[in-house]
Amino acid sequence: MAIINFGGVEENVVTREEFPLEKAREVMSSETIAVIGYGVQGPGQSLNLKDNGFNVIIGQRQGSASWDKAVADGWVPGETLFSIEEALERGTIIQYLLSDAGQIAVWPTVKAALKPGKTLYFSHGFGATYAERTGIVPPKDVDVILVAPKGSGTSLRRMFLEGRGLNSSFAIFQDATGKAREKVVALGIGVGSGYLFETTFKKEVYSDLTGERGTLMGAIQGIFAAQYDVLRKAGHSPSEAFNETVEELTQSLMPLVAENGMDWMYANCSTTAQRGALDWWKKFRDATQPVFQELYDEVACGNEAQRSIDANSKDDYRVGLEAELKELQDSEMWRAGAAVRKLRPESEKVEA
Ligand SMILES: NC(=O)c1ccc[n+]([C@@H]2O[C@H](COP(=O)([O-])OP(=O)(O)OC[C@H]3O[C@@H](n4cnc5c(N)ncnc54)[C@H](O)[C@@H]3O)[C@@H](O)[C@H]2O)c1
Ligand SMILES: CC(C)(O)[C@@H](O)C(=O)O
Ligand SMILES: [Mg+2]
Ligand SMILES: [Mg+2]
């Protein structure tokens, strides 16, 4: 473990230097990793593990679109691609990567397959933390661990292929064999994490649900929509409103934040912009803080988890989700965005 000072607070992290891939392969040398579910995380984690030299199989519902995707990605039915039941039987490490609602539905099958000595791996603290709502209570004689990549499975794979690494958190829920720690770190390195920081199942799920509902996904769309609306009502064109709300942020300013922090991005803007941003950011903080607090409280009391379980356990949940995504796509702001994306010079080059 390397001790890293995060803004004045020291934390333990695991890097690839201290726990190299060779060591991870050694820890996993006699294990068969069964990745159950081939949605978003399933492909990213399993393909990275395979390319890193681990012994991986996939368990997925036959006849589903995800099964076809697995075949297209090179997994071979009967050799490395199986029904969920068969993969559970063959695997010694069970990477449970169905959707969180799917995990509840399939839990009785998984539980029955968890013979002593097997390891149960999650990428979210959801199922085990909200056990009274999910019914997911692992048997006492298996190791239960978590590696949660902090980003989309799509990014996990893309960054791996670019030689980069998304960071992940890791946690141990249950250490039945005394080897849970080396297993979780080996798998974290194996799935392509840049580095690993330690957490608990409960902290992972509380922070993850807050983050995705907050600044990462929910709040950002809300703030974009509010500013775009004000600009449009004041007579600005869609292209102007979109550029001043989204395009400049994603294309010009966020890469500077990612590179060297907010002050660096500010420093690369005019003194006029800096004066305004420094004057206004605290107003936005104060206006949104109560909403973030409400969000965290709803997560911590379980209401948010319950809403997600109720919505995503419906047979036709995809229909509703797709309609809501379409509503976003069809909004003027995101239609303007589609036109703006096409106008990027590099888009022209791709099409040419
Ligand atoms: N999406 C991400 O990038 C991401 C990032 C970090 C963590 N996670 C976590 O990883 C886990 C997997 O998430 P995901 O987004 O990859 O899942 P997903 O929504 O893409 O679904 C994964 C698979 O679950 C299968 N599935 C759903 N319901 C099922 C059922 N009742 N029976 C059998 N199969 C069923 C689907 O066919 C699909 O292949 C979750 O715990 C999630 O919170 C996801
Ligand atoms: C990619 C995210 C938002 O970080 C993940 O938490 C998810 O649920 O998909
Ligand atoms: Mg999440
Ligand atoms: Mg997340």
XYZ file of C-alpha atoms and ligand atoms in Angstrom:
407
model
C 0.000 0.000 0.000
C 1.276 3.459 -0.823
C 0.320 6.249 1.577
C -0.847 9.215 -0.456
C -1.725 12.628 0.904
C -5.074 13.660 -0.582
C -5.389 17.371 0.153
C -4.034 16.973 3.680
C -5.634 13.603 4.486
C -3.473 10.496 4.199
C -4.998 7.422 2.577
C -3.765 3.996 1.510
C -3.902 3.266 -2.185
C -2.700 0.324 -4.244
C -0.851 1.111 -7.442
C 0.304 -1.117 -10.271
C 3.894 -0.555 -9.146
C 3.395 -2.217 -5.769
C 1.005 -4.875 -7.031
C 2.142 -5.615 -10.576
C 0.120 -7.578 -13.074
C 2.433 -10.609 -12.724
C 1.601 -10.792 -9.020
C -2.119 -10.481 -9.795
C -1.870 -13.333 -12.313
C -0.025 -15.449 -9.741
C -2.770 -14.889 -7.119
C -5.418 -15.857 -9.690
C -3.444 -18.697 -11.324
C -5.713 -21.509 -10.154
C -8.983 -19.546 -10.396
C -11.630 -19.457 -13.096
C -13.241 -16.025 -13.181
C -16.910 -16.248 -14.205
C -18.239 -12.850 -15.266
C -22.015 -13.045 -14.882
C -23.724 -10.450 -17.069
C -22.537 -8.823 -20.271
C -24.098 -5.366 -20.178
C -21.764 -2.396 -19.655
C -19.291 -3.501 -16.937
C -19.261 -7.156 -18.061
C -17.553 -6.500 -21.421
C -15.095 -3.925 -20.029
C -13.942 -6.045 -17.106
C -13.936 -9.436 -18.836
C -12.090 -8.294 -21.972
C -9.480 -6.461 -19.896
C -9.010 -9.531 -17.680
C -8.707 -11.782 -20.738
C -6.184 -9.466 -22.422
C -4.254 -9.326 -19.134
C -3.875 -13.122 -19.222
C -6.504 -14.282 -16.708
C -8.710 -17.347 -17.101
C -12.161 -15.848 -17.793
C -15.556 -17.209 -18.813
C -18.867 -15.404 -19.332
C -22.315 -16.341 -18.006
C -25.182 -14.667 -19.846
C -28.807 -15.416 -20.727
C -28.903 -17.286 -24.027
C -30.901 -15.658 -26.808
C -30.356 -12.153 -25.399
C -28.764 -9.213 -27.227
C -25.928 -9.319 -24.667
C -25.243 -12.991 -25.591
C -24.882 -11.947 -29.242
C -22.586 -9.096 -28.218
C -20.424 -11.545 -26.244
C -20.120 -13.778 -29.322
C -19.253 -10.750 -31.460
C -16.553 -9.838 -28.908
C -14.907 -13.241 -29.365
C -16.344 -15.321 -26.505
C -17.057 -18.866 -27.741
C -20.280 -20.671 -26.743
C -19.461 -23.896 -24.887
C -15.818 -22.835 -24.395
C -15.788 -19.402 -22.778
C -19.478 -18.415 -22.987
C -22.142 -20.288 -21.022
C -25.593 -19.989 -19.532
C -25.578 -18.212 -16.174
C -26.105 -21.537 -14.364
C -23.205 -23.271 -16.090
C -20.812 -20.354 -15.631
C -21.708 -20.256 -11.928
C -20.875 -23.962 -11.715
C -17.546 -23.636 -13.569
C -16.345 -20.385 -11.971
C -14.412 -20.133 -8.701
C -14.601 -16.316 -8.685
C -18.141 -15.144 -9.405
C -18.118 -11.573 -10.732
C -21.747 -10.629 -10.282
C -22.245 -8.011 -12.986
C -25.945 -8.244 -13.757
C -27.852 -4.997 -13.373
C -28.547 -4.290 -9.687
C -32.224 -5.277 -10.144
C -31.177 -8.356 -12.162
C -28.936 -9.381 -9.246
C -31.990 -9.523 -6.970
C -33.945 -11.685 -9.431
C -31.089 -14.153 -10.036
C -29.789 -14.229 -6.433
C -31.410 -17.585 -5.450
C -29.546 -19.268 -8.355
C -26.246 -17.594 -7.447
C -26.611 -18.357 -3.753
C -27.181 -22.041 -4.481
C -23.967 -22.145 -6.557
C -21.791 -20.445 -3.922
C -20.025 -23.507 -2.545
C -17.444 -22.966 0.243
C -14.168 -21.612 -1.122
C -15.784 -19.687 -3.962
C -15.513 -15.919 -4.078
C -18.373 -13.512 -4.714
C -17.341 -10.250 -6.381
C -19.498 -7.147 -6.871
C -18.849 -3.845 -8.621
C -21.312 -2.002 -6.406
C -22.124 -2.120 -2.719
C -25.850 -1.998 -3.536
C -26.993 -5.631 -3.160
C -25.205 -6.432 0.104
C -25.702 -3.025 1.774
C -29.449 -2.833 1.160
C -29.831 -6.542 2.010
C -33.209 -6.055 3.699
C -34.527 -4.732 0.362
C -32.554 -6.980 -2.035
C -32.479 -10.251 -0.089
C -28.767 -10.584 -1.014
C -27.175 -12.153 2.072
C -24.063 -14.109 1.056
C -23.316 -17.448 2.750
C -20.758 -17.103 5.570
C -18.174 -19.457 4.030
C -17.364 -17.463 0.878
C -15.165 -14.405 0.418
C -17.230 -11.362 -0.594
C -15.321 -8.533 -2.252
C -15.886 -5.446 -4.375
C -14.015 -3.656 -7.124
C -15.979 -0.653 -8.370
C -14.472 1.080 -11.392
C -15.184 4.788 -11.037
C -16.562 5.291 -14.503
C -18.428 3.571 -17.287
C -17.417 0.064 -18.363
C -17.060 1.578 -21.828
C -14.402 3.979 -20.529
C -12.724 1.157 -18.566
C -12.206 -0.730 -21.823
C -11.304 2.306 -23.948
C -8.750 3.557 -21.447
C -7.230 0.070 -21.140
C -6.795 -0.076 -24.915
C -5.150 3.357 -24.819
C -2.712 2.132 -22.138
C -4.386 4.234 -19.458
C -6.352 3.110 -16.383
C -9.594 4.183 -14.725
C -9.307 4.205 -10.938
C -11.462 1.857 -8.859
C -12.440 1.526 -5.236
C -12.169 -1.825 -3.470
C -13.727 -3.288 -0.354
C -13.976 -6.507 1.604
C -17.387 -7.469 2.980
C -16.425 -10.908 4.215
C -13.050 -12.665 4.464
C -13.789 -16.368 4.906
C -10.451 -17.695 3.631
C -8.044 -15.051 4.921
C -7.174 -14.386 1.274
C -9.882 -11.862 0.401
C -7.465 -8.964 0.375
C -4.978 -10.406 -2.110
C -7.873 -11.585 -4.283
C -9.617 -8.229 -4.389
C -6.438 -6.343 -5.200
C -5.419 -8.896 -7.853
C -8.825 -8.585 -9.525
C -8.768 -4.796 -9.244
C -5.434 -4.681 -11.058
C -6.619 -7.380 -13.484
C -9.713 -5.480 -14.649
C -7.464 -2.594 -15.670
C -7.649 -0.180 -12.733
C -5.074 2.611 -12.764
C -4.941 2.513 -8.973
C -7.229 1.255 -6.195
C -8.510 3.129 -3.152
C -10.080 1.375 -0.198
C -13.667 1.779 0.966
C -16.509 -0.252 2.478
C -19.570 -1.633 0.673
C -21.772 0.931 2.422
C -19.551 3.919 1.672
C -19.179 2.822 -1.951
C -22.902 2.634 -2.547
C -23.722 5.864 -0.698
C -21.051 7.863 -2.568
C -21.751 6.212 -5.914
C -25.513 6.810 -5.809
C -24.924 10.392 -4.694
C -22.313 11.070 -7.371
C -24.305 9.735 -10.311
C -27.496 11.509 -9.218
C -25.452 14.609 -8.437
C -22.607 16.287 -10.287
C -21.711 13.339 -12.527
C -25.078 12.913 -14.237
C -28.240 14.358 -12.650
C -27.089 17.768 -11.450
C -25.046 18.472 -14.547
C -28.004 17.928 -16.859
C -30.175 20.036 -14.538
C -27.701 22.925 -14.531
C -27.207 22.709 -18.296
C -30.975 22.745 -18.860
C -31.511 25.728 -16.542
C -28.815 27.905 -18.141
C -29.808 26.918 -21.695
C -33.416 27.821 -20.932
C -32.485 31.249 -19.538
C -30.336 32.023 -22.597
C -33.038 30.899 -25.037
C -35.765 32.873 -23.251
C -33.526 35.944 -23.498
C -33.401 35.532 -27.281
C -30.098 33.722 -27.827
C -29.948 31.222 -30.683
C -29.748 27.463 -29.973
C -26.173 27.306 -31.295
C -25.085 30.153 -29.051
C -26.905 28.782 -26.017
C -25.503 25.260 -26.550
C -21.964 26.459 -27.125
C -21.969 28.654 -24.001
C -23.565 25.913 -21.891
C -22.091 22.567 -22.991
C -19.737 22.526 -25.960
C -17.158 24.900 -24.567
C -17.167 23.020 -21.272
C -16.614 19.551 -22.740
C -14.269 20.551 -25.547
C -12.185 23.377 -24.116
C -12.479 23.846 -20.371
C -12.979 20.388 -18.781
C -9.838 18.986 -20.417
C -7.949 21.821 -18.673
C -9.616 20.956 -15.337
C -8.735 17.285 -15.851
C -5.164 18.206 -16.675
C -4.333 20.476 -13.766
C -7.305 21.472 -11.637
C -9.906 24.231 -11.521
C -7.470 27.085 -10.772
C -5.472 26.085 -13.862
C -8.579 26.219 -16.031
C -9.510 29.597 -14.521
C -5.946 30.837 -15.070
C -6.306 30.075 -18.763
C -9.410 32.229 -19.108
C -9.657 36.004 -19.163
C -9.421 38.055 -15.984
C -13.024 39.077 -16.748
C -14.107 35.432 -16.724
C -12.034 34.695 -13.635
C -13.573 37.631 -11.716
C -17.091 36.468 -12.573
C -16.498 32.791 -11.874
C -14.836 33.548 -8.533
C -17.753 35.791 -7.553
C -20.513 33.381 -8.638
C -19.346 29.862 -7.739
C -20.208 30.203 -4.052
C -23.758 31.295 -4.916
C -24.194 28.115 -6.940
C -22.694 26.077 -4.103
C -25.057 27.608 -1.545
C -28.105 27.267 -3.811
C -27.456 23.587 -4.552
C -26.076 22.406 -1.197
C -29.561 21.726 0.271
C -30.463 19.631 -2.783
C -27.257 17.593 -2.427
C -27.974 17.106 1.289
C -31.517 15.922 0.498
C -30.065 13.555 -2.094
C -27.526 12.093 0.354
C -30.190 11.644 3.032
C -32.481 9.854 0.559
C -29.593 7.542 -0.359
C -28.607 6.859 3.251
C -32.143 5.992 4.387
C -32.610 3.550 1.492
C -35.434 5.413 -0.276
C -33.317 6.014 -3.344
C -32.330 2.344 -3.555
C -35.976 1.325 -3.218
C -37.048 3.659 -6.037
C -34.390 2.150 -8.265
C -35.359 -1.426 -7.343
C -39.069 -0.722 -7.941
C -38.502 0.945 -11.308
C -35.881 -1.466 -12.638
C -37.591 -4.669 -11.530
C -40.582 -4.082 -13.834
C -40.654 -6.379 -16.863
C -40.964 -3.405 -19.205
C -38.466 -1.131 -17.395
C -36.414 -0.727 -20.592
C -39.377 0.743 -22.483
C -39.820 3.493 -19.901
C -36.089 4.195 -19.690
C -35.761 4.420 -23.438
C -38.694 6.851 -23.645
C -37.049 9.088 -21.028
C -33.680 8.968 -22.801
C -35.456 9.818 -26.066
C -37.051 12.816 -24.379
C -33.558 14.113 -23.556
C -32.283 13.354 -27.041
C -35.279 15.119 -28.615
C -34.999 18.245 -26.449
C -33.941 21.341 -28.351
C -30.730 21.595 -26.341
C -29.493 18.107 -27.254
C -30.718 18.365 -30.848
C -28.663 21.558 -31.051
C -25.829 19.510 -29.536
C -26.094 16.898 -32.285
C -25.785 19.639 -34.906
C -22.832 21.181 -33.060
C -21.034 17.798 -32.837
C -21.382 17.307 -36.579
C -19.750 20.685 -37.157
C -16.584 19.753 -35.285
C -13.792 19.656 -37.900
C -12.681 16.219 -36.708
C -16.230 14.886 -37.343
C -15.942 16.022 -40.943
C -12.663 14.153 -41.238
C -14.276 10.966 -39.867
C -17.102 11.201 -42.379
C -14.853 12.081 -45.322
N -22.572 0.637 -16.049
C -21.380 0.912 -15.528
O -20.464 1.346 -16.221
C -21.096 0.620 -14.061
C -20.016 1.276 -13.425
C -19.637 0.886 -12.141
C -20.377 -0.098 -11.491
N -21.451 -0.664 -12.095
C -22.159 -1.748 -11.413
O -21.848 -2.956 -12.115
C -22.961 -3.856 -12.077
C -23.402 -4.173 -13.497
O -23.909 -2.988 -14.074
P -24.109 -2.798 -15.653
O -24.449 -1.356 -15.844
O -22.973 -3.383 -16.369
O -25.412 -3.685 -15.866
P -26.440 -3.657 -17.079
O -27.624 -2.846 -16.723
O -25.702 -3.299 -18.305
O -26.912 -5.189 -17.092
C -25.954 -6.254 -17.117
C -26.590 -7.536 -17.586
O -27.624 -7.925 -16.703
C -28.487 -8.757 -17.465
N -29.749 -8.873 -16.704
C -30.528 -7.878 -16.223
N -31.603 -8.403 -15.561
C -31.465 -9.742 -15.617
C -32.225 -10.840 -15.124
N -33.351 -10.662 -14.413
N -31.796 -12.085 -15.393
C -30.649 -12.311 -16.085
N -29.875 -11.310 -16.588
C -30.280 -10.062 -16.344
C -28.589 -8.058 -18.801
O -28.865 -8.999 -19.814
C -27.187 -7.486 -18.982
O -26.392 -8.308 -19.794
C -24.022 -3.133 -11.243
O -23.846 -3.527 -9.909
C -23.676 -1.653 -11.422
O -24.148 -0.829 -10.386
C -21.828 -0.337 -13.363
C -20.639 4.993 -14.466
C -21.166 5.302 -13.052
C -22.178 6.424 -13.102
O -20.063 5.732 -12.264
C -21.710 4.047 -12.346
O -21.800 4.296 -10.981
C -23.029 3.512 -12.867
O -23.913 3.229 -12.038
O -23.164 3.305 -14.074
Mg -23.474 3.623 -10.027
Mg -20.121 5.092 -10.298
